[in-house]
Short mmCIF file of C-alpha atoms in Angstrom, two decimals:
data_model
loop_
_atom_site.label_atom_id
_atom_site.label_comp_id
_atom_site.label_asym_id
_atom_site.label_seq_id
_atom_site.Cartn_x
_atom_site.Cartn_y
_atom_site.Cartn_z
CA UNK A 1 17.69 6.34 8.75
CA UNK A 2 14.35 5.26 7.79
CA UNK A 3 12.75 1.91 7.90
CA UNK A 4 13.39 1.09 4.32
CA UNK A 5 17.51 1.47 5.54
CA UNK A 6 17.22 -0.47 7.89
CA UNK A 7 15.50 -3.95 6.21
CA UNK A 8 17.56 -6.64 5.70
CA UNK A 9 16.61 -7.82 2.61
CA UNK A 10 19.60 -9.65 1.23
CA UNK A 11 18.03 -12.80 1.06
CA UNK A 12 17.31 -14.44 -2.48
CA UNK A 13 13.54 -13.42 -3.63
CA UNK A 14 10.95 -15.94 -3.58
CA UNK A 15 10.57 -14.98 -7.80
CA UNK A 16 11.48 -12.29 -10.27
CA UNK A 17 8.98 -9.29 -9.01
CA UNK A 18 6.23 -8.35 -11.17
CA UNK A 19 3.15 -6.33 -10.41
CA UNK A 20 -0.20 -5.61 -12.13
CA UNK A 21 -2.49 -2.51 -11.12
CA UNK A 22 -5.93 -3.66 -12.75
CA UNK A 23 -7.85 0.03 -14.13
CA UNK A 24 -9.10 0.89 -11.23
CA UNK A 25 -5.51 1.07 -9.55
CA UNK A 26 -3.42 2.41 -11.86
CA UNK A 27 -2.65 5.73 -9.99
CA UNK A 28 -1.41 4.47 -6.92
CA UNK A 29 0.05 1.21 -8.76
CA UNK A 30 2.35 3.65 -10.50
CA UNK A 31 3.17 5.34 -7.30
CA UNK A 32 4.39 1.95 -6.05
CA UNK A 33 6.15 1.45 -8.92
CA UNK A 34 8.11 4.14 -8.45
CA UNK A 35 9.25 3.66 -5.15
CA UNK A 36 10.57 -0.53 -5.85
CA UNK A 37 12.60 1.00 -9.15
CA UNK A 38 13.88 3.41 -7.12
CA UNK A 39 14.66 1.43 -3.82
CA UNK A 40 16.21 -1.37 -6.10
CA UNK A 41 18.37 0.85 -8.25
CA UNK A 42 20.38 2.00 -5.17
CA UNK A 43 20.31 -1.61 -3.25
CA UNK A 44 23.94 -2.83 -2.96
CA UNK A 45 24.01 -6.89 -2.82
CA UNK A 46 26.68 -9.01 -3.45
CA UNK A 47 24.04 -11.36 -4.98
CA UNK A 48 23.10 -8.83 -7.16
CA UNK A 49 24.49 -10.17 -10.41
CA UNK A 50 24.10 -13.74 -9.26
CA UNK A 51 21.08 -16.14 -11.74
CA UNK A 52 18.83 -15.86 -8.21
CA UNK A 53 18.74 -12.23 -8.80
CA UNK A 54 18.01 -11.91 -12.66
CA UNK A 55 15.56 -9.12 -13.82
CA UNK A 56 15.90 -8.07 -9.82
CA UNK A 57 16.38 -4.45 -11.34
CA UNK A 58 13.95 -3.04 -14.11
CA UNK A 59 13.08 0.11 -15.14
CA UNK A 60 9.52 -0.89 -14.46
CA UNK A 61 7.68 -4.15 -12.43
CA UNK A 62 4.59 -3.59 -14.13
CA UNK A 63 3.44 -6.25 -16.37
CA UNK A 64 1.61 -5.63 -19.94
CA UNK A 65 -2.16 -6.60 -19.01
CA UNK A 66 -5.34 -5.23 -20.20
CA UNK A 67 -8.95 -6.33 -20.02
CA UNK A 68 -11.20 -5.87 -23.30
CA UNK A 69 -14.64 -5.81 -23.70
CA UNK A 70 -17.28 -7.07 -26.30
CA UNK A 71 -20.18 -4.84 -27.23
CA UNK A 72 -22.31 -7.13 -24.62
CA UNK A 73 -20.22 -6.21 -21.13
CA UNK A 74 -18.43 -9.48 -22.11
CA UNK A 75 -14.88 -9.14 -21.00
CA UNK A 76 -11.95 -11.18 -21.07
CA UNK A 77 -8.49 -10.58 -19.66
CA UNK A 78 -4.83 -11.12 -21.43
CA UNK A 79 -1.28 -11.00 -20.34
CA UNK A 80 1.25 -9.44 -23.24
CA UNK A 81 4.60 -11.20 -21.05
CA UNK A 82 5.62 -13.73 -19.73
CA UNK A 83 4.48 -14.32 -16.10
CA UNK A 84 6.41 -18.16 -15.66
CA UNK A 85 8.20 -18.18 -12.42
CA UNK A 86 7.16 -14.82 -11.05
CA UNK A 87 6.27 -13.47 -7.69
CA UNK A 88 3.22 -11.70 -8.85
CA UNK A 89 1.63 -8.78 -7.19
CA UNK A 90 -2.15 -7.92 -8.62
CA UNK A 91 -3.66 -4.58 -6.87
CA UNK A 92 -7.37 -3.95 -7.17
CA UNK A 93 -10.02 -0.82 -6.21
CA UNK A 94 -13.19 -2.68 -6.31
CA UNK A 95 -14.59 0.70 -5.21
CA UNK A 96 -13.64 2.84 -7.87
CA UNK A 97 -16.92 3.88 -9.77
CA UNK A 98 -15.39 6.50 -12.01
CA UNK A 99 -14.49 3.79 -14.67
CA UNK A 100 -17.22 3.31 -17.60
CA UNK A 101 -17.44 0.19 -20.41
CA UNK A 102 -20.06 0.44 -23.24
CA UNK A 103 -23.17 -2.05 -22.85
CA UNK A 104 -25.14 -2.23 -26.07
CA UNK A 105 -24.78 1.14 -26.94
CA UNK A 106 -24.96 2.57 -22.75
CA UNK A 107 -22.51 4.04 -20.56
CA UNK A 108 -22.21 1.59 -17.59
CA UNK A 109 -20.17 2.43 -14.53
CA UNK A 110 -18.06 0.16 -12.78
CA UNK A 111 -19.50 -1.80 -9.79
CA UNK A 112 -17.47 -3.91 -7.38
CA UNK A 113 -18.76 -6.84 -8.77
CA UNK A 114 -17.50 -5.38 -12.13
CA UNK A 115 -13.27 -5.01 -10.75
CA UNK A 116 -13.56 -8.64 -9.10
CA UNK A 117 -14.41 -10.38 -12.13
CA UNK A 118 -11.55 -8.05 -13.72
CA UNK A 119 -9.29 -9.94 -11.02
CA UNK A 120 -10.35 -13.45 -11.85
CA UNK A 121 -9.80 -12.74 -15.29
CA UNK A 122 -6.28 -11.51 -15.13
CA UNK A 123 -5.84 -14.74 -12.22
CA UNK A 124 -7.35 -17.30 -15.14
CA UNK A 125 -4.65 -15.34 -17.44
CA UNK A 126 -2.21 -16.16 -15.44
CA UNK A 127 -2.65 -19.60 -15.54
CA UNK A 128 -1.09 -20.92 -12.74
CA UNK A 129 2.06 -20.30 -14.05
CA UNK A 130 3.58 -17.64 -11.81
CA UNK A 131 5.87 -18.96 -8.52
CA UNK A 132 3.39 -17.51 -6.69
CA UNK A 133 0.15 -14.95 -6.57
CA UNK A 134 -0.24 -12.02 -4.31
CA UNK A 135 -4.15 -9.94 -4.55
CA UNK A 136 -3.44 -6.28 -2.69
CA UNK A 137 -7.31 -5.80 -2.50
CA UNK A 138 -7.29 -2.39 -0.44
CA UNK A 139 -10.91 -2.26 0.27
CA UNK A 140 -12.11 -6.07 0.93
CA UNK A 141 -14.64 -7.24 -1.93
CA UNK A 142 -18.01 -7.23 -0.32
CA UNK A 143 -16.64 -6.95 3.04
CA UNK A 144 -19.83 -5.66 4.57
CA UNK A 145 -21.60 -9.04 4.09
CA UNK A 146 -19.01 -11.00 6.21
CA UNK A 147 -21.27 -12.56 8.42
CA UNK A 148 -24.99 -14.23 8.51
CA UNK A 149 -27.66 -13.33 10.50
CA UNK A 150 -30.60 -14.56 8.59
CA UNK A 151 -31.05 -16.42 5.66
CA UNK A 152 -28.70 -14.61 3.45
CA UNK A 153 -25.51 -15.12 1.23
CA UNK A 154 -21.96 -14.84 2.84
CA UNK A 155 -20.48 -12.93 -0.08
CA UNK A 156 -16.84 -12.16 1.74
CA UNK A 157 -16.38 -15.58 2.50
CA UNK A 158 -17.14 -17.24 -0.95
CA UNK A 159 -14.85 -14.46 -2.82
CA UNK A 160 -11.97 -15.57 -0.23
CA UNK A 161 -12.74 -19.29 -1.16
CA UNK A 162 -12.57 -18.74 -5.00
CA UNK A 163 -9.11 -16.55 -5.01
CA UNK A 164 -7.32 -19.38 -3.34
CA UNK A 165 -8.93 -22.17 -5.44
CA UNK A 166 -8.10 -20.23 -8.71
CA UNK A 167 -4.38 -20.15 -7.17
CA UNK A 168 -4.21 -16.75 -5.34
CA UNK A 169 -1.61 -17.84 -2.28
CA UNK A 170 -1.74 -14.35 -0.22
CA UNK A 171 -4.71 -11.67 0.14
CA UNK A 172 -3.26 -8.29 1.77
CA UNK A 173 -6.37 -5.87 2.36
CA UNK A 174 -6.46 -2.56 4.89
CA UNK A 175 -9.09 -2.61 7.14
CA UNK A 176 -11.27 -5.26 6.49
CA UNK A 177 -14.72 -4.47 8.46
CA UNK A 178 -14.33 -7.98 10.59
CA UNK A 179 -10.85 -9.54 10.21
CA UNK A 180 -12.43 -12.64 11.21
CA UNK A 181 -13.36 -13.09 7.80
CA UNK A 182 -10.21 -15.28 7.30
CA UNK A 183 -11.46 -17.98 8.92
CA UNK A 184 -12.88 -18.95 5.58
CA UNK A 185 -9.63 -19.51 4.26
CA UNK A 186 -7.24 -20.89 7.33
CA UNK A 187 -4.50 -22.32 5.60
CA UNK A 188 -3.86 -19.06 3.08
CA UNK A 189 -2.12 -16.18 3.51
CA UNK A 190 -4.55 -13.03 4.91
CA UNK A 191 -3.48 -9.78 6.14
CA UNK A 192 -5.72 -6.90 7.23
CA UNK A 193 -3.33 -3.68 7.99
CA UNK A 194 -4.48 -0.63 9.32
CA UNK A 195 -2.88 2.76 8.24
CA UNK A 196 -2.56 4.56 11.90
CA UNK A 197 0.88 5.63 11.09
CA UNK A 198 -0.54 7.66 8.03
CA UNK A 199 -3.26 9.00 9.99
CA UNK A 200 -1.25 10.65 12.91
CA UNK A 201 1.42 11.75 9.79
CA UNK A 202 -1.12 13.32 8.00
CA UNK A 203 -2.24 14.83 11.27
CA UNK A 204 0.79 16.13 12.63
CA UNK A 205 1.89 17.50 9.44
CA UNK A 206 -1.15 19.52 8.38
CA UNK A 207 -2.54 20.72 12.27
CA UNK A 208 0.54 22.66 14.00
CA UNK A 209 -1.40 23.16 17.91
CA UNK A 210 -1.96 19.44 19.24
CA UNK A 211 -1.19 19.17 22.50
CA UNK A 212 -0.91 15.10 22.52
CA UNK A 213 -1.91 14.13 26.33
CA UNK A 214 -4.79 12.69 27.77
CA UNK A 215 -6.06 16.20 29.22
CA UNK A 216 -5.79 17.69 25.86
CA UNK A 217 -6.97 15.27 23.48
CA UNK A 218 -9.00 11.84 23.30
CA UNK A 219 -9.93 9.03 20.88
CA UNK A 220 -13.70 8.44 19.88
CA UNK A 221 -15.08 5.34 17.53
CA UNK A 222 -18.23 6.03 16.41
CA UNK A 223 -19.69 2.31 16.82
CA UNK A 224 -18.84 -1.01 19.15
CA UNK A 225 -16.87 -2.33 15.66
CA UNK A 226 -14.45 0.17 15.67
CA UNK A 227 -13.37 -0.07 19.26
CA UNK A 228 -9.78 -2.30 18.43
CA UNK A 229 -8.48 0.60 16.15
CA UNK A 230 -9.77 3.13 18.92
CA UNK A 231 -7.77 1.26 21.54
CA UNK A 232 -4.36 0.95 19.50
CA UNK A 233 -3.98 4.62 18.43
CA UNK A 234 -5.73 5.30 22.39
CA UNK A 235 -2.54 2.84 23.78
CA UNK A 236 0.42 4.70 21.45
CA UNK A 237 -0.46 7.81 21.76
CA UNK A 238 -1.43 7.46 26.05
CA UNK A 239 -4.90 8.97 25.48
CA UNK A 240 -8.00 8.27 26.56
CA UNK A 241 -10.60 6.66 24.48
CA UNK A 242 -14.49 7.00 24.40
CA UNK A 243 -17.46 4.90 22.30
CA UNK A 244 -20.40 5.80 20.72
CA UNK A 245 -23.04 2.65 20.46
CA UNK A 246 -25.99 2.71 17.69
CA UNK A 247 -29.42 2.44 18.60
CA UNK A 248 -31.09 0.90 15.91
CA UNK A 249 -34.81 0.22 14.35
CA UNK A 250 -35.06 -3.29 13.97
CA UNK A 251 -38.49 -2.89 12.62
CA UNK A 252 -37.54 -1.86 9.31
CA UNK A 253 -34.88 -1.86 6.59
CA UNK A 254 -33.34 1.35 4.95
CA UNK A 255 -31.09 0.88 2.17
CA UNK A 256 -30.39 -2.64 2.88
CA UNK A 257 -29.73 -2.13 7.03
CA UNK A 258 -31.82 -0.94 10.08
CA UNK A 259 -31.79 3.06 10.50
CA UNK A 260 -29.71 4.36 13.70
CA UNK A 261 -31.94 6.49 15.95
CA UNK A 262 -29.57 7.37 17.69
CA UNK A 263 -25.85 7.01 18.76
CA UNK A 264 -25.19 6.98 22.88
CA UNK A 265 -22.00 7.69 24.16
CA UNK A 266 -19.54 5.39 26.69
CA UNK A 267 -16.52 7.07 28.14
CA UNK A 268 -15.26 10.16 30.17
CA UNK A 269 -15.76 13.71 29.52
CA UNK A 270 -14.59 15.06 26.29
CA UNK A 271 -15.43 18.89 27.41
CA UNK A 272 -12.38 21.01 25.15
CA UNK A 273 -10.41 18.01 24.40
CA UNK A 274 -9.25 17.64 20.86
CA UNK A 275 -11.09 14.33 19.72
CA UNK A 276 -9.98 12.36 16.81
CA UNK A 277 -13.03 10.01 15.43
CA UNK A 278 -11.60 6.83 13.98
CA UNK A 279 -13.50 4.75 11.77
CA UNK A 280 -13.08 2.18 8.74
CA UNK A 281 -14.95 3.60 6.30
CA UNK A 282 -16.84 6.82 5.48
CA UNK A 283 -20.19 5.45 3.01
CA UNK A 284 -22.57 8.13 3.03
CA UNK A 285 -21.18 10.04 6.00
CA UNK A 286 -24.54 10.57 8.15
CA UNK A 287 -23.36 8.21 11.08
CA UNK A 288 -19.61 9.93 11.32
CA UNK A 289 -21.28 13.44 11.36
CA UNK A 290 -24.05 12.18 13.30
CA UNK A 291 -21.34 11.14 16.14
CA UNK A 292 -19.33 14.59 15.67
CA UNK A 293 -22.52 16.79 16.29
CA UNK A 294 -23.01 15.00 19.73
CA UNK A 295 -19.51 15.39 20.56
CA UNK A 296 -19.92 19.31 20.32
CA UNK A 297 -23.40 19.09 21.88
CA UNK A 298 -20.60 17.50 24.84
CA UNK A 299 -18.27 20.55 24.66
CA UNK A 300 -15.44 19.29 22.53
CA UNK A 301 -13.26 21.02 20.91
CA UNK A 302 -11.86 20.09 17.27
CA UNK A 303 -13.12 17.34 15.69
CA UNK A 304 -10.94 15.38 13.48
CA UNK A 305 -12.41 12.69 11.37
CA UNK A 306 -9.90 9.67 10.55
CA UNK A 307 -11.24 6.73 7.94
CA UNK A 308 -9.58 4.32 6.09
CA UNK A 309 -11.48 4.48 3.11
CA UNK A 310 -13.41 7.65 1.72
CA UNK A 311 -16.63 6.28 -0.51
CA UNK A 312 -18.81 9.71 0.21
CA UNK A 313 -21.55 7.77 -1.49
CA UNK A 314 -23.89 10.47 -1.05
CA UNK A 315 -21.90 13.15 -2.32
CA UNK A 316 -19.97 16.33 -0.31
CA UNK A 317 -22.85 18.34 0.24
CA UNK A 318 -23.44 16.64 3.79
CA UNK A 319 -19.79 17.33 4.39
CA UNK A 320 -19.65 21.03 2.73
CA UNK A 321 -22.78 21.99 5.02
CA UNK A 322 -21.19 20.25 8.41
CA UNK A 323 -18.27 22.12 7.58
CA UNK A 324 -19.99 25.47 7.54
CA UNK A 325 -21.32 24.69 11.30
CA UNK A 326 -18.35 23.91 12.67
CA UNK A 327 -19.16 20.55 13.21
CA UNK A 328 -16.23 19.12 12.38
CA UNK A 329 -12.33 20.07 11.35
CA UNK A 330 -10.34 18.28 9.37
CA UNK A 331 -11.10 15.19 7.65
CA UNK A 332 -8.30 12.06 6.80
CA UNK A 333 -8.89 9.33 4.45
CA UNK A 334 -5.99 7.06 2.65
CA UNK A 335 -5.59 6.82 -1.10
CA UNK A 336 -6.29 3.60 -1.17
CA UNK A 337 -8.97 3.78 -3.23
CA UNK A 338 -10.50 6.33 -5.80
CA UNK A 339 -10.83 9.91 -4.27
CA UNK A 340 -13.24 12.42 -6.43
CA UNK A 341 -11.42 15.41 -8.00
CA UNK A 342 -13.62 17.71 -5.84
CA UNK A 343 -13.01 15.98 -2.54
CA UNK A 344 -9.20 16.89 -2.86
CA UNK A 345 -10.19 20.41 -3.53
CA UNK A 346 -11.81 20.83 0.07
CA UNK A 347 -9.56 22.67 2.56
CA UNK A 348 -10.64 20.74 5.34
CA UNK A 349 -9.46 17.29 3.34
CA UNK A 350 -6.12 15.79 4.23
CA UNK A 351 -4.97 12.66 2.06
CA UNK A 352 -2.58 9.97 3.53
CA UNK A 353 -0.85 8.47 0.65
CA UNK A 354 -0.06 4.75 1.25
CA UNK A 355 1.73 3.78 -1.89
CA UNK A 356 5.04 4.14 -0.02
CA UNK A 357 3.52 1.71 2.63
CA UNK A 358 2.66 -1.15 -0.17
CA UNK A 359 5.58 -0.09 -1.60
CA UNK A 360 7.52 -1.80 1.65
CA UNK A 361 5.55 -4.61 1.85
CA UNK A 362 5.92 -5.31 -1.67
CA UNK A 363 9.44 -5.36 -1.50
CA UNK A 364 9.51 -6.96 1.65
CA UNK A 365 7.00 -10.45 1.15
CA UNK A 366 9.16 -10.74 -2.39
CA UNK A 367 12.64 -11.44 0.33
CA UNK A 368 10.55 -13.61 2.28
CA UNK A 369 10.83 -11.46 4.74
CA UNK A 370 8.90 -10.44 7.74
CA UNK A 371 6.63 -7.81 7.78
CA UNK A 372 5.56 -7.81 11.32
CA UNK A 373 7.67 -4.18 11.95
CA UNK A 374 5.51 -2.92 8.98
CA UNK A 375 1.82 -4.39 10.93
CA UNK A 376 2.62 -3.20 13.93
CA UNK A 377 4.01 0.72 13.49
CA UNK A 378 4.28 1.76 17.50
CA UNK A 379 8.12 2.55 17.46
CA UNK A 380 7.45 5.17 14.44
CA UNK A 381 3.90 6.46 15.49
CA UNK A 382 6.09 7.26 18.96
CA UNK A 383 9.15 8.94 16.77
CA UNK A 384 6.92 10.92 15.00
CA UNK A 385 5.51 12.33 17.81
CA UNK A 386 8.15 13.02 19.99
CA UNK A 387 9.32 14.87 17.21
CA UNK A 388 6.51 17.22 16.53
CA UNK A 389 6.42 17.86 20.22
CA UNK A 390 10.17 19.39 20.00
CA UNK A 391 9.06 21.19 17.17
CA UNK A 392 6.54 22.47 18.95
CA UNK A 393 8.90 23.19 22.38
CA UNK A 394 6.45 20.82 24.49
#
């Protein structure tokens, strides 16, 4: 029986579900899709046919919306159905650079700041007449400018502020680089989920040899931010766990940040242990490789590279060459954002798909129902891998 069985979601829904990938999503907004028609075709209610439950099942939950541009870059966003009364889900990759408009003539890519104002404009469409208005924003909108140190903008912060104010009740991301973020909007919904369930899945399915103990294998983050997702898949699985800190040149600015010069490393000896490298986010991929070429400088033994979100701003070269050495073996990243056709080509790429994890959550928050089970996957990360072990007579 899996987890979906097992929710009790007879309870009336908070609104007749509707959804709304913007461009950037439409892939895994699809996927979703998929799984709530199919869930809902087979639920058995005795509420089912009752006026709380109307348009409950539909062939489809996606709403009609498009954004259209002028020749300028001017854009403007409209709804082709009704949205009165509906619990409305709106899922965004602010990240996805493969999408192009036409400025004056000029191919323009996409730039985060491009898919946010995409948002607000299908929010203003909206016009506060849904029940109420869910943003699934996988990666966090400017999320790496969360916090001031100098005289700078707080970027994070004022996009929190202006969802809520334009009527945005709940904002679900994965991962955000500082939860803490939410303190800018207290008195709103905000969850930050973390996909270690996929990660060990997508492990366990694709490497056959693990030997899951704390003799055999260990847990690495590659920087002090990174230590409470270290910890959690450290605690579940019983491993131990290890830290790499950045030392950094605070005379100068690269790229818009101080260059590492180097990464030291905190914890026991990872001499032919297994280590998986956990991390939120893969940008260029220096630091990540960086950490796994002192980790074989130290004797380990595979190297598996686990991120939330895979921008390879650089390119795959980095990764293609690394490869090649042997510094590294298998690299994880969700599909939770857009993935380049020639990343999913590399052998040493495995994708966790986490449409059947929105999918739950959807489904769940439109019951009113808790989600807590779904933040907090222990009890399945632990089935899973007492199952692989008897698979593998350990």
């Amino acid at each position: 029986m899996n987890a979906h069985d097992k929710r009790n979601l007879d309870s009336i829904p908070v609104g007749a579900l509707r959804m709304i990938p913007l461009s950037g999503c439409t892939e895994l907004g699809k996927k979703v899709d998929k799984y709530l028609v199919g869930w809902r075709a087979e639920r058995e209610s005795e509420h089912k046919n009752s006026l709380a439950f109307q348009g409950y099942q539909r062939e489809s939950y996606i709403l009609d919306a498009k954004i259209s541009r002028f020749g300028t870059g001017e854009a403007k966003g409209t709804i082709h159905e009704s949205v009165r009364g509906t619990d409305l889900y709106l899922l965004v990759d602010v990240s996805n650079y493969s999408l192009t408009y036409n400025l004056c003539g000029m191919e323009n890519h996409m730039s985060p700041d491009d898919h946010y104002q995409d948002l607000k404009r299908i929010i203003a469409a909206v016009g506060g007449k849904a029940r109420r208005i869910t943003v699934i924003m996988p990666f966090l909108y400017e999320s790496r400018q969360h916090k001031r140190s100098a005289r700078e903008s707080l970027d994070c912060a004022i996009a929190l502020q202006e969802l809520v104010r334009m009527g945005v009740d709940n904002i679900i991301t994965f991962d955000a680089h500082d939860g803490r973020v939410q303190n800018a909007i207290p008195l709103h919904g905000f969850e930050t989920i973390r996909p270690a369930y996929q990660f060990i899945k997508g492990l366990l399915r694709n490497v056959k040899d693990l030997t899951i103990d704390s003799d055999h294998m260990m847990v690495v983050s590659p920087d002090e931010g990174g230590m409470e997702r270290a910890i959690y898949i450290a605690n579940v699985l019983g491993l131990d766990m290890g830290m790499f800190y950045k030392r950094r040149d605070y005379t100068q600015i690269v790229n818009g940040r101080n260059p590492i010069v180097s990464h030291e490393f905190l914890g026991s000896s990872v001499e032919g242990k297994d280590i998986i490298v956990i991390d939120d986010m893969i940008s260029s991929g220096e630091s990540v490789l960086d950490v796994a070429r002192q980790l074989k400088k130290r004797n380990a033994g595979r190297i598996f590279i686990a991120s939330t979100f895979g921008l390879f701003t650089g390119g795959m070269k980095v990764f293609d060459e690394a490869y090649k050495e042997g510094v590294f073996d298998k690299v994880l990243t969700t599909n939770l954002i857009y993935q380049m056709p020639e990343l999913l080509e590399r052998e040493y790429y495995i994708s966790c798909d986490m449409s059947k994890y929105i999918a739950y959550i959807i489904d769940t928050l439109n019951h009113d129902a808790s989600i807590s089970d779904l933040l907090n996957p222990a009890d399945r990360i632990n089935k899973l891998v007492t199952n692989y072990m008897a698979e593998q007579g350990k």
